[in-house]
Amino acid sequence: MDRLISKIRDIPDFPKPGIIFKDITPLVKDPAALKLSVHQLMQPFLGSEITAIAGMEARGFIFGSLVAWEMGLPFIPLRKPGKLPYDVQSVSYDLEYGSAVLEAHIDAFEPDDKVLLIDDLLATGGTAKASCELIEKLGAKVVACAFVVELDFLNGRERLDAYQVHSLLHF
């Protein structure tokens, strides 16, 4: 994992003073590091009951779609409001600085789907928890959540205690 850690760039005071942003851009720029991260994200779930991969806008699309492609499974995007052209289900959730909404098509999941949720970063767990709620609202079951980076000091994993959580890098 040292190879992946070296590809995470710290950006101080972004998006606001006092925050150290974990930038994955150098990781996705390096094809070998990106391939390694995708393979490590999916490794614990190979041969499992997973039937679909979901990812949140926007960086979850990068890793989620690549994992779905590698595993030969459908990818379901969880989007910001107004981005999907068909009928949607939505879920609202609170952030430290306001609120947000995620949406998915009403027919995005099959009733017996077992879903692996993927994103680049687990911080407070608010977005991931809302994503799980949206998936379950649509009739599928979240089996696990996988992240490239987990900020352990923010305890986001605690909000996901009903699910298996797999993170590649811990800060």
XYZ file of N, CA and C in Angstrom:
513
model
N 0.815 -1.209 0.000
C 0.000 0.000 0.000
C 0.857 1.272 0.000
N 2.160 1.142 0.272
C 3.025 2.323 0.233
C 2.981 2.999 -1.125
N 2.884 2.192 -2.178
C 2.816 2.766 -3.526
C 1.575 3.643 -3.679
N 0.455 3.213 -3.103
C -0.770 4.011 -3.192
C -0.691 5.236 -2.292
N -0.154 5.078 -1.093
C -0.037 6.222 -0.174
C 0.772 7.341 -0.828
N 1.816 6.962 -1.540
C 2.665 7.976 -2.184
C 1.923 8.737 -3.281
N 0.792 8.231 -3.723
C 0.007 8.870 -4.785
C -1.147 9.716 -4.243
N -1.260 9.841 -2.934
C -2.281 10.693 -2.327
C -1.602 11.999 -1.908
N -2.051 13.094 -2.489
C -1.424 14.397 -2.245
C -2.241 15.167 -1.209
N -1.566 15.731 -0.232
C -2.214 16.591 0.770
C -2.291 18.021 0.252
N -3.491 18.592 0.316
C -3.708 19.985 -0.064
C -4.192 20.723 1.186
N -3.307 21.513 1.810
C -3.713 22.215 3.037
C -4.742 23.316 2.764
N -5.618 23.486 3.746
C -6.618 24.558 3.736
C -7.560 24.511 2.528
N -7.911 23.288 2.112
C -8.883 23.119 1.035
C -9.914 22.098 1.470
N -11.197 22.344 1.354
C -11.825 23.497 0.721
C -11.964 24.711 1.623
N -11.517 24.591 2.885
C -11.563 25.747 3.782
C -10.399 25.645 4.765
N -10.065 26.729 5.420
C -8.918 26.726 6.346
C -9.038 25.633 7.414
N -7.917 24.979 7.681
C -7.869 23.939 8.695
C -8.096 22.533 8.166
N -8.579 22.408 6.941
C -8.822 21.100 6.325
C -7.592 20.708 5.501
N -7.182 19.449 5.614
C -6.142 18.911 4.731
C -6.838 17.941 3.789
N -6.999 18.359 2.545
C -7.708 17.596 1.529
C -6.809 16.483 1.008
N -7.344 15.272 0.935
C -6.622 14.127 0.384
C -6.954 14.036 -1.103
N -6.022 14.457 -1.948
C -6.223 14.539 -3.389
C -5.806 13.233 -4.058
N -6.765 12.583 -4.722
C -6.503 11.311 -5.404
C -6.063 11.498 -6.852
N -5.983 12.744 -7.327
C -5.635 12.991 -8.723
C -4.323 12.322 -9.138
N -3.262 12.396 -8.322
C -2.025 11.695 -8.721
C -2.219 10.177 -8.835
N -3.098 9.611 -8.043
C -3.354 8.173 -8.112
C -4.044 7.800 -9.422
N -5.067 8.538 -9.803
C -5.778 8.192 -11.036
C -4.975 8.555 -12.277
N -3.985 9.419 -12.131
C -3.099 9.781 -13.248
C -2.099 8.666 -13.554
N -1.813 7.829 -12.564
C -0.821 6.753 -12.710
C -1.558 5.448 -13.006
N -1.487 4.944 -14.244
C -2.256 3.742 -14.601
C -1.963 2.533 -13.707
N -0.716 2.329 -13.329
C -0.378 1.175 -12.487
C -0.971 1.328 -11.086
N -0.924 2.532 -10.536
C -1.496 2.771 -9.205
C -3.018 2.657 -9.242
N -3.627 3.166 -10.311
C -5.082 3.066 -10.446
C -5.497 1.602 -10.540
N -4.791 0.836 -11.346
C -5.100 -0.589 -11.490
C -4.942 -1.315 -10.158
N -3.869 -1.011 -9.430
C -3.647 -1.629 -8.119
C -4.781 -1.279 -7.162
N -5.190 -0.014 -7.144
C -6.261 0.385 -6.224
C -7.573 -0.314 -6.565
N -7.890 -0.430 -7.841
C -9.123 -1.103 -8.255
C -9.082 -2.573 -7.850
N -7.971 -3.225 -8.094
C -7.855 -4.646 -7.734
C -7.919 -4.848 -6.228
N -7.325 -3.940 -5.468
C -7.378 -4.060 -4.014
C -8.776 -3.757 -3.468
N -9.499 -2.841 -4.110
C -10.873 -2.553 -3.681
C -11.771 -3.771 -3.848
N -11.605 -4.495 -4.945
C -12.515 -5.605 -5.238
C -12.059 -6.932 -4.656
N -10.792 -7.047 -4.272
C -10.223 -8.321 -3.829
C -11.063 -9.055 -2.775
N -11.495 -8.389 -1.703
C -12.261 -9.122 -0.680
C -13.619 -9.628 -1.158
N -14.083 -9.142 -2.309
C -15.435 -9.450 -2.756
C -15.484 -10.382 -3.964
N -14.328 -10.800 -4.441
C -14.292 -11.747 -5.559
C -14.925 -13.061 -5.117
N -15.804 -13.593 -5.934
C -16.472 -14.843 -5.593
C -17.568 -14.690 -4.553
N -17.900 -13.450 -4.204
C -18.946 -13.224 -3.197
C -20.311 -13.127 -3.878
N -21.311 -12.783 -3.089
C -22.680 -12.691 -3.569
C -23.006 -11.348 -4.235
N -22.040 -10.456 -4.388
C -22.267 -9.137 -4.969
C -22.850 -9.275 -6.383
N -23.937 -8.518 -6.662
C -24.552 -8.550 -7.992
C -24.539 -7.185 -8.680
N -24.174 -6.123 -7.961
C -24.124 -4.784 -8.556
C -23.158 -3.915 -7.752
N -22.600 -2.925 -8.447
C -21.705 -1.946 -7.834
C -22.382 -0.585 -7.942
N -22.367 0.185 -6.850
C -22.889 1.550 -6.868
C -21.777 2.499 -6.451
N -21.807 3.702 -7.020
C -20.823 4.721 -6.660
C -21.464 6.084 -6.642
N -20.977 6.937 -5.726
C -21.537 8.272 -5.591
C -20.778 9.264 -6.452
N -21.515 10.257 -6.909
C -20.929 11.329 -7.694
C -19.899 12.062 -6.838
N -18.754 12.367 -7.329
C -18.284 12.074 -8.665
C -17.139 11.065 -8.634
N -16.285 11.124 -7.618
C -15.114 10.241 -7.624
C -15.480 8.781 -7.413
N -16.633 8.513 -6.837
C -17.096 7.135 -6.723
C -17.376 6.520 -8.081
N -17.657 7.378 -9.071
C -17.863 6.888 -10.437
C -16.567 6.315 -11.003
N -15.450 6.958 -10.694
C -14.162 6.509 -11.231
C -13.877 5.088 -10.761
N -13.845 4.920 -9.444
C -13.468 3.621 -8.878
C -14.586 2.591 -9.024
N -15.823 3.015 -8.825
C -16.948 2.084 -8.906
C -17.128 1.492 -10.290
N -17.030 2.329 -11.313
C -17.229 1.804 -12.664
C -16.088 0.874 -13.067
N -14.875 1.169 -12.628
C -13.746 0.284 -12.949
C -13.870 -1.057 -12.226
N -14.300 -1.033 -10.967
C -14.516 -2.284 -10.243
C -15.639 -3.079 -10.905
N -16.721 -2.409 -11.271
C -17.835 -3.100 -11.943
C -17.365 -3.747 -13.234
N -16.591 -3.027 -14.010
C -16.074 -3.558 -15.272
C -15.193 -4.784 -15.027
N -14.293 -4.676 -14.062
C -13.395 -5.793 -13.746
C -14.163 -7.023 -13.260
N -15.230 -6.802 -12.502
C -15.997 -7.914 -11.937
C -17.124 -8.379 -12.862
N -17.335 -7.675 -13.972
C -18.399 -8.046 -14.900
C -19.780 -7.811 -14.328
N -19.932 -6.726 -13.554
C -21.207 -6.422 -12.895
C -21.726 -5.060 -13.336
N -23.030 -4.826 -13.179
C -23.578 -3.511 -13.521
C -23.073 -2.433 -12.560
N -22.926 -1.226 -13.084
C -22.579 -0.061 -12.261
C -23.783 0.858 -12.176
N -24.126 1.268 -10.963
C -25.269 2.151 -10.728
C -24.753 3.479 -10.176
N -24.928 4.587 -10.924
C -24.486 5.888 -10.418
C -25.508 6.494 -9.466
N -25.029 6.998 -8.356
C -25.850 7.752 -7.412
C -25.497 9.216 -7.631
N -26.481 10.005 -8.082
C -26.201 11.335 -8.614
C -26.751 12.462 -7.756
N -26.218 13.647 -8.033
C -26.771 14.876 -7.466
C -28.096 15.154 -8.153
N -28.970 15.934 -7.528
C -30.302 16.188 -8.087
C -30.267 16.799 -9.489
N -31.237 16.372 -10.315
C -31.412 16.951 -11.625
C -30.487 16.420 -12.704
N -29.710 15.404 -12.411
C -28.734 14.874 -13.375
C -29.225 13.624 -14.096
N -30.277 13.004 -13.593
C -30.770 11.760 -14.188
C -32.040 12.027 -14.990
N -32.155 11.443 -16.194
C -33.269 11.776 -17.083
C -34.573 11.031 -16.839
N -34.548 9.974 -16.036
C -35.730 9.141 -15.840
C -36.285 9.394 -14.442
N -37.347 8.694 -14.066
C -37.936 8.829 -12.738
C -36.910 8.401 -11.684
N -36.862 9.171 -10.595
C -35.841 8.922 -9.577
C -36.439 8.747 -8.187
N -35.661 8.100 -7.354
C -35.882 8.057 -5.912
C -34.753 8.906 -5.333
N -35.019 9.597 -4.235
C -33.977 10.444 -3.660
C -33.914 10.268 -2.156
N -32.794 10.693 -1.600
C -32.605 10.718 -0.164
C -31.851 11.995 0.183
N -32.318 12.678 1.228
C -31.657 13.893 1.718
C -30.847 13.535 2.952
N -29.757 14.252 3.136
C -28.915 13.993 4.309
C -28.190 15.265 4.701
N -27.747 15.306 5.949
C -27.066 16.480 6.486
C -25.559 16.353 6.335
N -24.947 17.486 6.059
C -23.495 17.616 6.013
C -23.073 18.538 7.159
N -21.773 18.656 7.376
C -21.297 19.555 8.437
C -21.714 20.988 8.159
N -21.861 21.344 6.885
C -22.094 22.735 6.492
C -23.404 22.933 5.736
N -24.346 21.997 5.862
C -25.624 22.137 5.169
C -26.274 20.795 4.937
N -26.910 20.652 3.781
C -27.550 19.385 3.446
C -27.311 19.075 1.976
N -27.586 17.841 1.615
C -27.384 17.397 0.237
C -28.432 16.346 -0.103
N -28.520 16.015 -1.389
C -29.475 15.025 -1.876
C -28.752 14.127 -2.865
N -29.063 12.847 -2.824
C -28.604 11.882 -3.829
C -29.820 11.265 -4.493
N -29.673 10.920 -5.783
C -30.765 10.306 -6.526
C -30.261 9.111 -7.323
N -31.186 8.224 -7.608
C -30.938 7.096 -8.512
C -32.245 6.812 -9.250
N -32.123 6.248 -10.438
C -33.318 5.852 -11.180
C -34.121 4.834 -10.374
N -35.436 4.902 -10.501
C -36.287 4.007 -9.725
C -36.096 2.543 -10.109
N -35.589 2.299 -11.307
C -35.357 0.923 -11.757
C -33.866 0.558 -11.776
N -33.064 1.278 -10.996
C -31.609 1.082 -11.015
C -31.197 -0.305 -10.510
N -31.909 -0.808 -9.537
C -31.553 -2.087 -8.914
C -32.643 -3.114 -9.120
N -32.241 -4.362 -9.161
C -33.180 -5.476 -9.136
C -33.514 -5.754 -7.669
N -34.696 -6.289 -7.381
C -35.097 -6.509 -5.984
C -34.154 -7.422 -5.201
N -33.482 -8.323 -5.870
C -32.587 -9.237 -5.155
C -31.113 -8.840 -5.267
N -30.848 -7.612 -5.751
C -29.456 -7.175 -5.880
C -28.770 -7.083 -4.525
N -27.524 -7.510 -4.522
C -26.635 -7.390 -3.367
C -25.509 -6.465 -3.819
N -25.425 -5.309 -3.180
C -24.653 -4.188 -3.704
C -23.378 -3.933 -2.905
N -22.319 -3.653 -3.651
C -21.078 -3.130 -3.096
C -21.041 -1.645 -3.433
N -21.014 -0.800 -2.406
C -20.946 0.643 -2.569
C -19.484 1.067 -2.547
N -19.085 1.890 -3.525
C -17.681 2.299 -3.631
C -17.570 3.810 -3.736
N -16.590 4.359 -3.016
C -16.248 5.776 -3.131
C -14.751 5.937 -2.900
N -14.267 7.126 -3.185
C -12.836 7.364 -2.998
C -12.486 7.568 -1.532
N -13.410 8.154 -0.740
C -13.052 8.591 0.609
C -14.189 8.377 1.595
N -13.839 7.841 2.751
C -14.768 7.774 3.881
C -14.293 8.784 4.915
N -15.104 9.818 5.132
C -14.779 10.836 6.133
C -15.742 10.665 7.315
N -16.786 11.490 7.375
C -17.747 11.389 8.475
C -18.759 10.275 8.266
N -18.865 9.777 7.047
C -19.789 8.686 6.753
C -21.180 9.124 6.342
N -21.429 10.436 6.309
C -22.770 10.920 5.972
C -23.224 10.568 4.568
N -22.366 10.791 3.598
C -22.725 10.492 2.213
C -22.852 8.991 2.001
N -21.951 8.233 2.582
C -22.010 6.769 2.434
C -23.262 6.210 3.081
N -23.606 6.693 4.258
C -24.811 6.223 4.948
C -26.056 6.569 4.130
N -26.119 7.785 3.603
C -27.260 8.184 2.766
C -27.326 7.331 1.501
N -26.180 7.006 0.938
C -26.144 6.150 -0.256
C -26.712 4.776 0.051
N -26.343 4.220 1.188
C -26.883 2.918 1.598
C -28.394 2.995 1.774
N -28.869 4.083 2.375
C -30.314 4.262 2.558
C -31.032 4.340 1.217
N -30.444 5.054 0.260
C -31.055 5.179 -1.060
C -31.122 3.818 -1.756
N -30.044 3.074 -1.705
C -30.005 1.746 -2.332
C -31.076 0.849 -1.726
N -31.189 0.878 -0.405
C -32.168 0.029 0.281
C -33.594 0.516 0.051
N -33.769 1.819 -0.096
C -35.084 2.387 -0.418
C -35.570 1.872 -1.777
N -34.614 1.580 -2.655
C -34.927 1.071 -3.990
C -35.042 -0.451 -4.023
N -34.984 -1.098 -2.855
C -35.254 -2.521 -2.759
C -34.057 -3.451 -2.818
N -32.860 -2.923 -2.971
C -31.659 -3.766 -2.997
C -31.064 -3.843 -1.591
N -30.063 -4.691 -1.436
C -29.389 -4.856 -0.144
C -27.928 -4.450 -0.289
N -27.462 -3.576 0.591
C -26.042 -3.222 0.619
C -25.312 -4.298 1.403
N -24.347 -4.935 0.768
C -23.560 -5.985 1.414
C -22.318 -5.389 2.058
N -21.690 -4.431 1.365
C -20.442 -3.861 1.866
C -20.193 -2.500 1.234
N -19.263 -1.769 1.854
C -18.811 -0.481 1.346
C -17.291 -0.541 1.242
N -16.739 0.005 0.161
C -15.294 -0.004 -0.039
C -14.821 1.397 -0.411
N -13.684 1.782 0.159
C -13.133 3.123 -0.029
C -11.638 3.039 -0.298
N -11.145 3.962 -1.088
C -9.701 4.043 -1.299
C -9.046 4.602 -0.040
N -9.601 5.681 0.505
C -9.041 6.374 1.665
C -10.083 6.436 2.777
N -9.635 6.190 3.998
C -10.491 6.389 5.175
C -9.779 7.323 6.144
N -10.492 8.370 6.559
C -9.972 9.291 7.562
C -10.439 8.798 8.923
N -9.608 7.973 9.542
C -10.005 7.272 10.769
C -10.454 8.208 11.890
N -9.823 9.371 11.998
C -10.110 10.297 13.094
C -11.512 10.900 13.022
N -12.196 10.763 11.883
C -13.564 11.276 11.750
C -14.627 10.222 12.064
N -14.214 8.984 12.296
C -15.101 7.904 12.757
C -16.291 7.626 11.829
N -16.116 7.805 10.544
C -17.200 7.549 9.595
C -17.648 6.100 9.566
N -16.741 5.206 9.882
C -17.044 3.766 9.906
C -18.178 3.459 10.889
N -18.249 4.228 11.965
C -19.294 3.996 12.979
C -20.694 4.173 12.402
N -20.862 5.070 11.438
C -22.178 5.291 10.821
C -22.549 4.163 9.870
N -21.567 3.331 9.541
C -21.778 2.220 8.608
C -21.678 0.882 9.318
N -21.970 0.855 10.596
C -21.761 -0.362 11.401
C -22.642 -1.538 10.980
N -23.656 -1.281 10.159
C -24.515 -2.377 9.676
C -23.902 -3.090 8.469
N -22.770 -2.580 7.975
C -22.180 -3.096 6.739
C -20.706 -3.452 6.942
N -20.242 -4.364 6.106
C -18.808 -4.630 6.046
C -18.156 -3.412 5.394
N -17.065 -2.911 5.978
C -16.355 -1.759 5.430
C -14.919 -2.154 5.128
N -14.490 -1.845 3.904
C -13.136 -2.164 3.438
C -12.494 -0.879 2.929
N -11.375 -0.489 3.531
C -10.653 0.706 3.094
C -9.202 0.336 2.822
N -8.653 0.908 1.763
C -7.281 0.582 1.388
C -6.258 1.362 2.213
N -6.483 2.638 2.384
C -5.521 3.520 3.060
C -6.187 4.198 4.235
N -5.467 4.282 5.332
C -5.994 4.914 6.548
C -5.123 6.092 6.938
N -5.793 7.209 7.195
C -5.085 8.420 7.659
C -5.753 8.894 8.932
